[in-house]
């Protein structure tokens, strides 16, 4: 195990600052998103039972949430990532466990995205890469609910393949693009936008719970 977090700590405490950083504000994210990301304990905290809670809140007309990332602390190329996650399926929200590349260019892996704008549809697992303008996009749908599930991704540069699993059952594989860069992981709950949809009927707060995130080789 190269890197891991099981979110042990007292209730209300911060995620480990040696493992997680934050994206902040409401600029530079997907068009139409309505949340303001913060590093406040109101939006990301440990529950005292071994879980990270990412919470979207609405105070007046302002929606706040959190977007945690391992950027600057850990990134990897080959290996297996695993995360045990429980979602709260709610219109208007867009929770995700995903990856972005270090360095130049652009590459993205969305292991789990739940679209609040399309509840009743299966959520999406996707791979996007456009580092030189000639990359591609691949995606598949996988059923999700509001229970705990382990999601995992294995990739191997030598085999040039990525494999995706839910509760240890493989549901998809896709070719690994050439010159694939090291990746860091992100956890967040967005609101609004194409993925979240309207927050008019969203009942806040909305939580995403994470039991562990691990990277194995």
Short mmCIF file of C-alpha atoms in Angstrom, two decimals:
data_model
loop_
_atom_site.label_atom_id
_atom_site.label_comp_id
_atom_site.label_asym_id
_atom_site.label_seq_id
_atom_site.Cartn_x
_atom_site.Cartn_y
_atom_site.Cartn_z
CA UNK A 1 0.00 0.00 0.00
CA UNK A 2 1.71 3.16 -1.21
CA UNK A 3 -0.72 5.71 0.20
CA UNK A 4 -3.88 5.51 2.27
CA UNK A 5 -6.29 7.27 4.60
CA UNK A 6 -8.83 5.51 6.83
CA UNK A 7 -10.00 8.81 8.36
CA UNK A 8 -9.35 7.92 11.97
CA UNK A 9 -9.71 10.81 14.38
CA UNK A 10 -12.12 12.53 16.75
CA UNK A 11 -15.51 13.74 15.57
CA UNK A 12 -15.37 17.17 13.99
CA UNK A 13 -11.64 17.10 13.30
CA UNK A 14 -10.04 18.00 9.99
CA UNK A 15 -8.91 15.51 7.34
CA UNK A 16 -5.17 14.82 7.57
CA UNK A 17 -3.42 17.95 6.21
CA UNK A 18 -0.38 15.82 5.30
CA UNK A 19 -2.57 13.90 2.83
CA UNK A 20 -5.21 16.35 1.65
CA UNK A 21 -5.34 19.85 0.20
CA UNK A 22 -8.40 21.86 -0.89
CA UNK A 23 -9.69 23.61 -3.95
CA UNK A 24 -11.43 26.81 -2.86
CA UNK A 25 -13.98 29.28 -4.20
CA UNK A 26 -16.38 29.08 -7.12
CA UNK A 27 -14.23 30.01 -10.12
CA UNK A 28 -12.67 27.74 -12.71
CA UNK A 29 -14.98 24.77 -12.24
CA UNK A 30 -17.53 23.28 -14.65
CA UNK A 31 -19.99 25.86 -16.01
CA UNK A 32 -23.17 26.35 -14.01
CA UNK A 33 -21.95 24.87 -10.74
CA UNK A 34 -23.41 26.75 -7.79
CA UNK A 35 -21.28 25.70 -4.82
CA UNK A 36 -18.52 27.67 -3.13
CA UNK A 37 -15.76 25.31 -2.00
CA UNK A 38 -14.32 25.91 1.47
CA UNK A 39 -11.83 24.33 3.86
CA UNK A 40 -14.28 24.84 6.75
CA UNK A 41 -15.14 22.03 9.15
CA UNK A 42 -18.76 22.74 8.26
CA UNK A 43 -18.07 21.20 4.84
CA UNK A 44 -15.44 18.52 5.49
CA UNK A 45 -14.78 16.70 8.74
CA UNK A 46 -14.23 13.32 10.38
CA UNK A 47 -17.29 11.82 12.04
CA UNK A 48 -15.38 10.00 14.79
CA UNK A 49 -16.34 6.57 13.39
CA UNK A 50 -13.64 6.27 10.75
CA UNK A 51 -15.39 8.25 8.02
CA UNK A 52 -14.73 11.44 6.10
CA UNK A 53 -17.87 13.54 5.61
CA UNK A 54 -18.05 15.97 2.70
CA UNK A 55 -21.15 18.09 3.28
CA UNK A 56 -22.95 20.49 0.95
CA UNK A 57 -24.83 23.15 2.92
CA UNK A 58 -27.12 26.02 2.03
CA UNK A 59 -27.17 29.15 4.17
CA UNK A 60 -29.48 31.79 2.79
CA UNK A 61 -28.75 31.80 -0.94
CA UNK A 62 -25.19 30.51 -0.60
CA UNK A 63 -24.30 26.82 -1.10
CA UNK A 64 -20.96 25.69 0.34
CA UNK A 65 -19.20 22.37 -0.06
CA UNK A 66 -15.70 20.86 -0.15
CA UNK A 67 -13.32 19.52 -2.78
CA UNK A 68 -10.38 17.57 -1.32
CA UNK A 69 -7.36 16.47 -3.34
CA UNK A 70 -4.09 14.64 -2.79
CA UNK A 71 -2.28 17.05 -5.13
CA UNK A 72 1.05 18.07 -3.66
CA UNK A 73 0.97 15.10 -1.28
CA UNK A 74 0.69 11.99 -3.48
CA UNK A 75 0.23 10.97 -7.10
CA UNK A 76 0.75 7.67 -8.90
CA UNK A 77 0.78 6.04 -12.32
CA UNK A 78 0.58 2.27 -12.01
CA UNK A 79 -1.34 0.40 -9.34
CA UNK A 80 -4.81 0.01 -7.85
CA UNK A 81 -6.88 2.71 -6.18
CA UNK A 82 -9.72 1.70 -3.85
CA UNK A 83 -12.33 3.75 -2.02
CA UNK A 84 -15.32 2.75 0.10
CA UNK A 85 -18.00 5.39 -0.45
CA UNK A 86 -21.61 6.05 0.50
CA UNK A 87 -23.56 8.58 -1.53
CA UNK A 88 -26.73 10.47 -0.72
CA UNK A 89 -28.67 10.49 -3.99
CA UNK A 90 -30.26 13.91 -4.21
CA UNK A 91 -31.37 16.15 -7.10
CA UNK A 92 -29.12 19.13 -7.60
CA UNK A 93 -25.89 17.46 -6.41
CA UNK A 94 -22.90 16.00 -8.24
CA UNK A 95 -20.68 13.91 -5.92
CA UNK A 96 -17.58 12.32 -7.40
CA UNK A 97 -14.42 10.34 -6.78
CA UNK A 98 -11.98 11.09 -9.58
CA UNK A 99 -8.43 11.87 -10.74
CA UNK A 100 -6.51 14.61 -12.52
CA UNK A 101 -3.00 14.57 -13.93
CA UNK A 102 0.12 16.23 -12.64
CA UNK A 103 2.25 18.26 -15.03
CA UNK A 104 1.18 19.75 -18.35
CA UNK A 105 -1.61 18.65 -20.65
CA UNK A 106 -4.95 17.31 -19.52
CA UNK A 107 -6.12 13.90 -18.37
CA UNK A 108 -9.06 12.97 -16.16
CA UNK A 109 -10.47 9.73 -14.77
CA UNK A 110 -13.94 9.82 -13.21
CA UNK A 111 -14.27 6.55 -11.32
CA UNK A 112 -17.63 7.50 -9.81
CA UNK A 113 -19.88 10.41 -10.73
CA UNK A 114 -23.49 10.60 -9.57
CA UNK A 115 -25.56 13.01 -11.65
CA UNK A 116 -28.31 14.59 -9.58
CA UNK A 117 -29.73 15.95 -12.83
CA UNK A 118 -30.39 12.39 -13.99
CA UNK A 119 -31.46 10.41 -10.93
CA UNK A 120 -32.80 7.08 -12.08
CA UNK A 121 -30.03 6.86 -14.66
CA UNK A 122 -26.86 4.93 -13.95
CA UNK A 123 -23.92 7.10 -12.93
CA UNK A 124 -20.88 7.33 -15.13
CA UNK A 125 -17.30 6.11 -15.09
CA UNK A 126 -15.21 7.99 -17.65
CA UNK A 127 -11.68 8.47 -18.95
CA UNK A 128 -10.79 11.73 -20.69
CA UNK A 129 -7.46 12.74 -22.15
CA UNK A 130 -6.50 15.66 -24.37
CA UNK A 131 -2.82 16.31 -23.65
CA UNK A 132 -1.95 17.07 -27.27
CA UNK A 133 -5.38 17.57 -28.83
CA UNK A 134 -5.56 14.00 -30.13
CA UNK A 135 -6.84 12.22 -27.05
CA UNK A 136 -10.18 10.51 -26.62
CA UNK A 137 -13.10 10.02 -24.27
CA UNK A 138 -14.42 6.69 -23.03
CA UNK A 139 -17.26 6.09 -20.60
CA UNK A 140 -19.67 3.50 -19.27
CA UNK A 141 -22.63 3.45 -16.89
CA UNK A 142 -22.69 1.56 -13.60
CA UNK A 143 -25.59 1.27 -11.16
CA UNK A 144 -25.24 3.01 -7.81
CA UNK A 145 -27.45 3.46 -4.75
CA UNK A 146 -27.26 5.03 -1.28
CA UNK A 147 -25.44 2.08 0.34
CA UNK A 148 -21.73 1.52 1.00
CA UNK A 149 -19.77 0.21 -1.99
CA UNK A 150 -16.10 -0.23 -2.75
CA UNK A 151 -15.06 1.32 -6.05
CA UNK A 152 -11.66 0.53 -7.50
CA UNK A 153 -9.51 1.14 -10.53
CA UNK A 154 -6.44 -0.76 -11.66
CA UNK A 155 -4.16 0.42 -14.41
CA UNK A 156 -0.94 -0.92 -15.86
CA UNK A 157 1.23 1.05 -18.26
CA UNK A 158 2.81 -2.16 -19.61
CA UNK A 159 -0.59 -3.69 -20.44
CA UNK A 160 -1.98 -0.32 -21.56
CA UNK A 161 -5.34 -1.06 -19.95
CA UNK A 162 -7.49 0.35 -17.16
CA UNK A 163 -9.92 -1.90 -15.29
CA UNK A 164 -12.80 -0.74 -13.08
CA UNK A 165 -14.55 -2.65 -10.28
CA UNK A 166 -17.54 -2.29 -7.97
CA UNK A 167 -17.37 -4.48 -4.86
CA UNK A 168 -14.56 -6.52 -6.48
CA UNK A 169 -16.63 -7.27 -9.60
CA UNK A 170 -15.17 -5.87 -12.80
CA UNK A 171 -17.68 -3.88 -14.82
CA UNK A 172 -15.48 -2.16 -17.41
CA UNK A 173 -12.05 -1.95 -19.01
CA UNK A 174 -10.67 0.53 -21.46
CA UNK A 175 -7.38 1.06 -23.30
CA UNK A 176 -4.88 3.20 -21.49
CA UNK A 177 -3.85 6.20 -23.60
CA UNK A 178 -0.22 6.62 -24.60
CA UNK A 179 2.01 8.81 -22.44
CA UNK A 180 -0.39 8.60 -19.51
CA UNK A 181 0.77 10.93 -16.68
CA UNK A 182 0.80 10.36 -12.91
CA UNK A 183 -2.53 11.22 -11.26
CA UNK A 184 -3.72 12.63 -7.95
CA UNK A 185 -7.14 11.84 -6.48
CA UNK A 186 -10.08 14.12 -5.66
CA UNK A 187 -13.28 13.79 -3.61
CA UNK A 188 -16.01 16.41 -3.81
CA UNK A 189 -19.70 17.24 -3.81
CA UNK A 190 -20.56 19.80 -6.49
CA UNK A 191 -24.02 21.32 -6.95
CA UNK A 192 -25.79 22.61 -10.02
CA UNK A 193 -24.27 22.51 -13.48
CA UNK A 194 -24.92 19.89 -16.12
CA UNK A 195 -24.25 17.07 -13.66
CA UNK A 196 -26.11 18.36 -10.63
CA UNK A 197 -29.05 20.09 -12.26
CA UNK A 198 -31.34 22.50 -10.49
CA UNK A 199 -30.97 22.87 -6.71
CA UNK A 200 -34.48 24.30 -6.37
CA UNK A 201 -35.79 21.14 -4.69
CA UNK A 202 -32.55 19.99 -3.04
CA UNK A 203 -32.91 19.25 0.66
CA UNK A 204 -29.68 20.33 2.33
CA UNK A 205 -27.44 19.25 3.95
CA UNK A 206 -26.25 16.56 1.53
CA UNK A 207 -23.41 14.24 2.61
CA UNK A 208 -20.86 12.05 0.87
CA UNK A 209 -19.22 9.58 3.27
CA UNK A 210 -15.83 7.97 2.64
CA UNK A 211 -14.53 5.09 4.76
CA UNK A 212 -11.10 4.80 3.14
CA UNK A 213 -9.02 5.71 0.11
CA UNK A 214 -6.02 3.50 -0.69
CA UNK A 215 -3.43 3.16 -3.43
CA UNK A 216 -1.82 -0.25 -3.88
CA UNK A 217 0.93 -1.47 -6.14
#
